[in-house]
Coordinates of C-alpha atoms in Angstrom, one line a residue:
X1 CA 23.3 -11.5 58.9
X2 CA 20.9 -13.4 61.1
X3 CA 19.4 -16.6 59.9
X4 CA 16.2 -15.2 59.1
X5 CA 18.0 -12.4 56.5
X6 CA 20.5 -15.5 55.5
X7 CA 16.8 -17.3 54.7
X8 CA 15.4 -14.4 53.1
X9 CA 18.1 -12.8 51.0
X10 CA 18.3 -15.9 48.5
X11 CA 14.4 -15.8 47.4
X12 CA 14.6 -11.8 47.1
X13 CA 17.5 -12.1 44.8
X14 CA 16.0 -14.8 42.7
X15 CA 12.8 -12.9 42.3
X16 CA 14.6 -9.4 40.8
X17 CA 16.7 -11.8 38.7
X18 CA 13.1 -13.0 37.6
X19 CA 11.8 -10.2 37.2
X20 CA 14.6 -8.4 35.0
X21 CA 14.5 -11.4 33.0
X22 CA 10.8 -11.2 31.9
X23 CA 11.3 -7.4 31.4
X24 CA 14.1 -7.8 29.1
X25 CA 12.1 -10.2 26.7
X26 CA 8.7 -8.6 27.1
X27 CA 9.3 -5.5 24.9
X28 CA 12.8 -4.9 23.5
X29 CA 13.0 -0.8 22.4
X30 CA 12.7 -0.4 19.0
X31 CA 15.3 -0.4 16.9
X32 CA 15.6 2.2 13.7
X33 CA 12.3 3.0 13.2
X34 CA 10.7 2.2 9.7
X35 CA 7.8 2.7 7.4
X36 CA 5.0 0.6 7.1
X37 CA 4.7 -1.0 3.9
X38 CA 1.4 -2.6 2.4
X39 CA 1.9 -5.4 -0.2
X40 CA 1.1 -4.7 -4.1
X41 CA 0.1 -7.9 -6.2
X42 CA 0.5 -7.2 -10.2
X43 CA -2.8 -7.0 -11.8
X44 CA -1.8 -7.7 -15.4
X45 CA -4.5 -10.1 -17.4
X46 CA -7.0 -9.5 -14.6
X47 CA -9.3 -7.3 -14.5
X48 CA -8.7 -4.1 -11.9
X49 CA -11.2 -4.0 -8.9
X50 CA -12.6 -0.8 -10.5
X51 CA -13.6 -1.9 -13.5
X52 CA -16.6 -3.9 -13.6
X53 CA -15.4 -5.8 -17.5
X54 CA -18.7 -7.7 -19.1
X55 CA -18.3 -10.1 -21.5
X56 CA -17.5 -9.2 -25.0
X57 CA -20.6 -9.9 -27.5
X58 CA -19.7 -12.5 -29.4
X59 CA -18.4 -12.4 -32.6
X60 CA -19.5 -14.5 -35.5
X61 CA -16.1 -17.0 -36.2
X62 CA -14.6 -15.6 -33.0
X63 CA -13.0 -17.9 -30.4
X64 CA -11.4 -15.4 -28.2
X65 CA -11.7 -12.0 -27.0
X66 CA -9.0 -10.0 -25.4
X67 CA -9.8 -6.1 -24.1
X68 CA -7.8 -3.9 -21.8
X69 CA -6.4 -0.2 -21.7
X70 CA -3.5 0.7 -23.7
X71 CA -0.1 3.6 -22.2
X72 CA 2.3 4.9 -23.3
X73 CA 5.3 6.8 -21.7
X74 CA 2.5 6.5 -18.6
X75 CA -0.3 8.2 -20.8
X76 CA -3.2 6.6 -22.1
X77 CA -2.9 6.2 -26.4
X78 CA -5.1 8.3 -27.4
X79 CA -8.0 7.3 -29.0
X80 CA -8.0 5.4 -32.7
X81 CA -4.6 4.2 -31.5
X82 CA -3.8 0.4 -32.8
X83 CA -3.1 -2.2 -30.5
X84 CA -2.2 -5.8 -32.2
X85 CA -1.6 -9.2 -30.5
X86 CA 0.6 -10.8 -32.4
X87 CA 2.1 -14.9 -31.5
X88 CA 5.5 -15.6 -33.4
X89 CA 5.1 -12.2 -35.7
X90 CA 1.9 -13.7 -37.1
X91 CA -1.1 -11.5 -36.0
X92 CA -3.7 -12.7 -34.2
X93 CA -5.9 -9.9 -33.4
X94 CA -6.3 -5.9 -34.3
X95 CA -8.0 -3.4 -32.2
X96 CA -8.4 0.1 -31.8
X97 CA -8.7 2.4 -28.6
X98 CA -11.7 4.3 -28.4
X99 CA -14.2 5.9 -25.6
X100 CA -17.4 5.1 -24.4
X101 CA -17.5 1.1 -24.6
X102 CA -20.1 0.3 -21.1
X103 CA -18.5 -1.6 -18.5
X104 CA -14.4 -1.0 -19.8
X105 CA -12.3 2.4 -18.8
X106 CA -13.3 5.1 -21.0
X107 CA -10.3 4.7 -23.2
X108 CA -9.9 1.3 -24.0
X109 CA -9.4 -1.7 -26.7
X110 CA -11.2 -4.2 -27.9
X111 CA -9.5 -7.2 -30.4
X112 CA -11.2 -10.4 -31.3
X113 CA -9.0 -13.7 -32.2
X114 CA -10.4 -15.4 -35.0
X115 CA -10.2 -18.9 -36.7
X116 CA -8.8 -18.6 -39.6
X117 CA -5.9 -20.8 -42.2
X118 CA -2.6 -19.7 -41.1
X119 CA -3.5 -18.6 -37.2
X120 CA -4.1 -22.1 -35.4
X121 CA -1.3 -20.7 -33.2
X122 CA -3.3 -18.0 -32.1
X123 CA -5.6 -20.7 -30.2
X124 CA -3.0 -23.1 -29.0
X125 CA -2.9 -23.8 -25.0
X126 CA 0.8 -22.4 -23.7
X127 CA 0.8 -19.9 -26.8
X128 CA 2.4 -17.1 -26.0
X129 CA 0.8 -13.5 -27.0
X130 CA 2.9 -10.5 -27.2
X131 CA 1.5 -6.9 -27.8
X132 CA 1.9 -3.7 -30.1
X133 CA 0.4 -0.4 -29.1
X134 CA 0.5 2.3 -32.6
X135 CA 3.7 -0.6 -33.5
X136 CA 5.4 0.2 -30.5
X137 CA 6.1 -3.0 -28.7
X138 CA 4.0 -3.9 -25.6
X139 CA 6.1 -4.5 -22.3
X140 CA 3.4 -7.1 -21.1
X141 CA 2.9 -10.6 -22.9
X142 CA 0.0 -13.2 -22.2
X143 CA 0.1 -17.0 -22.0
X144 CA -3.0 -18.9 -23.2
X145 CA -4.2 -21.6 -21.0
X146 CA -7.1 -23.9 -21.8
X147 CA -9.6 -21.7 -18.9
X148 CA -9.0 -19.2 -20.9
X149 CA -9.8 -20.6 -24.3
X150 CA -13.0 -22.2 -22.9
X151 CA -14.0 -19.1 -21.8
X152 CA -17.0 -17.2 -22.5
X153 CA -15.6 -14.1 -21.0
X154 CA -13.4 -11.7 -22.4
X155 CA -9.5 -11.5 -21.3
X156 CA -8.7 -8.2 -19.5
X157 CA -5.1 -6.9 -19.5
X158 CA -3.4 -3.3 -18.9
X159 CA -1.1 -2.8 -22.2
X160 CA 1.6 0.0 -21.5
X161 CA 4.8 0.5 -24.4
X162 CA 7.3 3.0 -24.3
X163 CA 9.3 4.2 -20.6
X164 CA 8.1 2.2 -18.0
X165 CA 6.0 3.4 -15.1
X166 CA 3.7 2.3 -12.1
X167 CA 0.0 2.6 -11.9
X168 CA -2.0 1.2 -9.1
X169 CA -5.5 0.5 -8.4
X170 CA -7.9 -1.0 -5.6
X171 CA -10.2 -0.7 -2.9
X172 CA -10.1 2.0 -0.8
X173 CA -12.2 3.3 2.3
X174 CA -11.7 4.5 5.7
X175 CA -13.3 2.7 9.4
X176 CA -14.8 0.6 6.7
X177 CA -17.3 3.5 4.8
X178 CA -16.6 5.1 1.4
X179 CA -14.4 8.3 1.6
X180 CA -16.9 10.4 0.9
X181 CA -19.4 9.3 3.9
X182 CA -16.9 9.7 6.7
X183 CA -17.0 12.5 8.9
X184 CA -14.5 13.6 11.7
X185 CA -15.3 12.3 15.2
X186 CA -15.6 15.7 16.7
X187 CA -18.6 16.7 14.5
X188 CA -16.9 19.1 12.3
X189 CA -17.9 17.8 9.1
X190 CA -16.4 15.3 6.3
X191 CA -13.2 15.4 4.5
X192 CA -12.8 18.8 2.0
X193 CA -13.8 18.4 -1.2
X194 CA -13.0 17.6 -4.0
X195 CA -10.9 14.8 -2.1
X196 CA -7.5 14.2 -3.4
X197 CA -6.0 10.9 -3.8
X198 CA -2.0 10.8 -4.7
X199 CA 1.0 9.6 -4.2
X200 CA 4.1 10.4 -3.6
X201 CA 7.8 9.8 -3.3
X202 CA 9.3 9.8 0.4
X203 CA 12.5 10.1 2.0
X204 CA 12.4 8.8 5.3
X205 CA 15.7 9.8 6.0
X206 CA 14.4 13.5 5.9
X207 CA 11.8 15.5 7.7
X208 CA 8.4 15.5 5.5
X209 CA 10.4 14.9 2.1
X210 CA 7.3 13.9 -0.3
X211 CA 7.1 14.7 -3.6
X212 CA 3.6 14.4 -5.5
X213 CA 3.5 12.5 -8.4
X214 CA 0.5 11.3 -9.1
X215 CA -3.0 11.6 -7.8
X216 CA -6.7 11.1 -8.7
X217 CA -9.8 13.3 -7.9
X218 CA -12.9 11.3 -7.0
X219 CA -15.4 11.9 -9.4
X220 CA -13.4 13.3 -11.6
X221 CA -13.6 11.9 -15.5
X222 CA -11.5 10.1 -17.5
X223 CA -9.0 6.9 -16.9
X224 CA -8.1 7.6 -13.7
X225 CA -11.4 8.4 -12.1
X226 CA -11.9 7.4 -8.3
X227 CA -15.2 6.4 -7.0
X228 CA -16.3 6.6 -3.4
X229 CA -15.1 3.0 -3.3
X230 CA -12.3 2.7 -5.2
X231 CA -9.5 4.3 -7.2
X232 CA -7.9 2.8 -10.5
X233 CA -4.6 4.1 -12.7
X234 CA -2.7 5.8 -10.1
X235 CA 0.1 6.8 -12.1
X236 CA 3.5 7.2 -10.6
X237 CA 6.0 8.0 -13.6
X238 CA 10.0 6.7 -13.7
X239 CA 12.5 9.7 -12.8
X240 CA 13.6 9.2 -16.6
X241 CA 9.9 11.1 -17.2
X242 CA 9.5 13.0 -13.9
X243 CA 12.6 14.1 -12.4
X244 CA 12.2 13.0 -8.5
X245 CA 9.9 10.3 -9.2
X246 CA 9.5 6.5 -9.4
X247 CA 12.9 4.5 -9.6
X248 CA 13.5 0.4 -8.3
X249 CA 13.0 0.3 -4.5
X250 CA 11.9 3.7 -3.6
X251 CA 9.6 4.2 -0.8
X252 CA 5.9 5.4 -2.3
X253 CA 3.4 6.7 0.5
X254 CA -0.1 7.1 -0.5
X255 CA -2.6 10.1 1.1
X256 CA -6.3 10.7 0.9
X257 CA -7.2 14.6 1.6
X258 CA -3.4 14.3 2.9
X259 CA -3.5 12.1 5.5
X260 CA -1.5 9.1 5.2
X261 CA -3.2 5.9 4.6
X262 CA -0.3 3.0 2.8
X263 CA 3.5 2.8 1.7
X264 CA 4.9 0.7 -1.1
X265 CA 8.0 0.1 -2.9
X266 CA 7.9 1.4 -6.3
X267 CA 8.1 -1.2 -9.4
X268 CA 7.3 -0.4 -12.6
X269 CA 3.9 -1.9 -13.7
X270 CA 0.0 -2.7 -12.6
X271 CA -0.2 -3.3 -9.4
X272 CA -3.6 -3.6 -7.1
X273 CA -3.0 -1.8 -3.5
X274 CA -5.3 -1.5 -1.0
X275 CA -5.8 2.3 0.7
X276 CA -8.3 0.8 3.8
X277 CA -7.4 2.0 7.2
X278 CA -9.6 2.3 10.4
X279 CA -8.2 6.1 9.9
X280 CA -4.7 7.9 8.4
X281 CA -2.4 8.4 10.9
X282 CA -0.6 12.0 10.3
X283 CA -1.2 15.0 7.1
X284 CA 1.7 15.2 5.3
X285 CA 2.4 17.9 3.4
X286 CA 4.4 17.8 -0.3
X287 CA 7.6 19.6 -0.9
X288 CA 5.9 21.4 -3.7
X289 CA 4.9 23.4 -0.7
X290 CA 1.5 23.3 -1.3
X291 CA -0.3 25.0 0.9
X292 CA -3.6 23.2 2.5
X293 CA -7.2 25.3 1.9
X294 CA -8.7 26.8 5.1
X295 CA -9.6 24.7 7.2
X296 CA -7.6 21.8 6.1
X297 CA -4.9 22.7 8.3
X298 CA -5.5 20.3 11.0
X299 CA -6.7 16.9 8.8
X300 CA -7.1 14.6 12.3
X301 CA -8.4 11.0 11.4
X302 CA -8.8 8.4 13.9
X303 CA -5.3 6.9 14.2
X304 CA -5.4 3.1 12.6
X305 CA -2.5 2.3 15.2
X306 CA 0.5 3.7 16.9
X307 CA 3.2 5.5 14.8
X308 CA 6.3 4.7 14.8
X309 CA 7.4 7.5 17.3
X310 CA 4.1 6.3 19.7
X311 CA 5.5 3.3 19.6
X312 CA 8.7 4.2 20.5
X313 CA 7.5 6.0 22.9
X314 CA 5.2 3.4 24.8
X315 CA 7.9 1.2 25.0
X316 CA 10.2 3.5 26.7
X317 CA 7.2 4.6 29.1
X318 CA 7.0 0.5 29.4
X319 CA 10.8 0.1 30.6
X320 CA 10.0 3.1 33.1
X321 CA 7.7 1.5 34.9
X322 CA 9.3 -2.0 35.1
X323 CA 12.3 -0.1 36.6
X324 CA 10.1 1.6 39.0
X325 CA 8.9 -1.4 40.4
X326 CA 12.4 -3.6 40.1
X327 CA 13.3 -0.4 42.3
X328 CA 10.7 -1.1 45.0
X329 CA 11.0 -4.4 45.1
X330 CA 14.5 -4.0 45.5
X331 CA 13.5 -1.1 48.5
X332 CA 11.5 -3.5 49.9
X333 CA 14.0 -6.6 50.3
X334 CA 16.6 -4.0 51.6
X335 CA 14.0 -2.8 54.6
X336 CA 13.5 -6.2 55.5
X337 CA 17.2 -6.9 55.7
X338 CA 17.5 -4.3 57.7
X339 CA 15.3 -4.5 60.2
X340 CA 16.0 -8.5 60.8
X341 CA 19.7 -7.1 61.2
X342 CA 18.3 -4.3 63.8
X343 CA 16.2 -7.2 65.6
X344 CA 19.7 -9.5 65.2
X345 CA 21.8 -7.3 67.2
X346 CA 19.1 -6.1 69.9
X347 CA 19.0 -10.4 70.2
X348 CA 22.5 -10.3 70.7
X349 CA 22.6 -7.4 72.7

């Protein structure tokens, strides 16, 4: 080697050693691919974003009002059932489910806490209330704390007794508009109606295994209705009710009009999840094998991102091209060598 190629060689190696380096830490493959999950945050004692609760009119000798919805074995009591709060077996308050109470879920309960000899307990900040719904005991307690004794505004908490189960509710919308205002890009029209919110149980480890548990129709009536909005009391039930369904830890994906929109782990409980997405990215269908309406068959909403098999995808496409040009950089430093060698020996020669 001449001492131009001796000069050369050193700075070509140094920049592929470079170059490898900043490929190898600019976008590792992907490892097992997983679900997406979206966080749920408990919505016991607060009101769900659904429900629009006013204050309670107040009662004459009343100095705290408490109102919420009332399950059990995942099914709304029906109506004249009793709920009682109750703090060290002394009861506190009585109330009975009914319909048709403005601004609360159409079934729901209303108790008032009075002052009276023999119930100063009832009122005491750190007091802790527990609940019966028709004498069955309530899973859910509540602590008093003094914002809530000073206030003028009813307490609002989701009662359930009996198995547990998981019932969500929140905001919902897709590329920001209500459900029922978006239409497909290519002009075809909006989403089918009536549009289907559910959710279902999914193993990832097989092919499009989801089974349906649950779902709400918007504007459908009753405790579970959806709005455009929003949707409230998604009820997924335990596998002890509903053989397939909800148990610790498994994987819950939630659809509008079938196209994939939020996972979560399921937990027995309230929980508030939000279903907004700048647009579901694949229809899944349900093992119950049910079969999609004409022209549902193709449900293709603006992607909110890449899926996992995109991604995996990009990146491999990614290490492809960094390859290619390692390779020609590497072609490159070679012809060079080789024609300062060529020049060397016609020197020499």
């Amino acid at each position: 080697m001449n001492f131009a190629g001796r000069i050369l060689w050193p700075f070509v190696t140094v920049a592929n050693l470079a170059l490898l380096l900043a490929i190898s830490t600019a976008s590792p493959l992907p490892a097992t691919a997983e679900e997406p999950t979206a966080t749920a945050t408990p919505a016991v004692n607060t009101p769900t974003p659904a429900q629009d609760v006013a204050p309670t009119p107040p009662v004459e000798g009343n100095a705290l009002a408490i109102n919420g919805t009332a399950w059990i074995d995942a099914t709304p009591a029906p109506e004249g059932t009793v709920v009682q709060a109750l703090a060290d077996g002394v009861v506190c308050a009585e109330g009975v489910v009914a319909k048709g109470r403005p601004s609360l879920p159409p079934l729901s309960f209303e108790a008032a806490v009075a002052l009276a000899e023999g119930k100063e307990l009832c009122l005491e900040e750190g007091t802790t209330m527990s609940f019966t719904i028709g004498g069955k005991p309530a899973h859910q307690t509540l602590k008093l704390d003094a914002a809530a004794l000073a206030s003028a505004s009813p307490i609002f908490i989701d009662l359930s007794a009996g198995e547990p189960f998981a019932a969500y509710s929140g905001p919902m919308s897709i590329q920001g508009k209500p459900i029922t205002e978006y239409e497909f890009p290519d002009g075809s029209g909006r989403l089918p109606s009536p549009i289907i919110i559910d959710a279902s149980i999914v193993d990832l480890s097989q092919e499009l295994s989801w089974h349906k548990c649950g779902e709400v129709v918007v504007g459908q009536e009753g405790l579970s209705t959806a709005t455009p909005t929003s949707y409230a009391y998604l009820v997924v039930p335990s596998t002890k009710q509903v053989p397939g369904c909800g148990a610790e830890g498994a994987s819950v994906g939630f659809r509008i009009a079938g196209a994939v929109v939020a996972y979560d782990k399921w937990s027995a409980g309230f929980h508030q999840l939000a279903l907004q997405t700048e647009g579901p990215i694949i229809r899944v269908p349900t093992t119950q094998g049910e079969a999609p309406a004409a022209g549902q068959a193709e449900v293709a909403l603006p992607p909110a991102g890449l899926s996992n098999t995109q991604q995996e995808g990009d990146s491999l496409a990614f290490w492809w091209a960094a390859a290619a040009v390692s390779g020609a950089v590497s072609v490159i430093a070679a012809a060079c060598l080789a024609a300062s060698l060529v020049r060397s020996r016609r020197h020499s020669g």
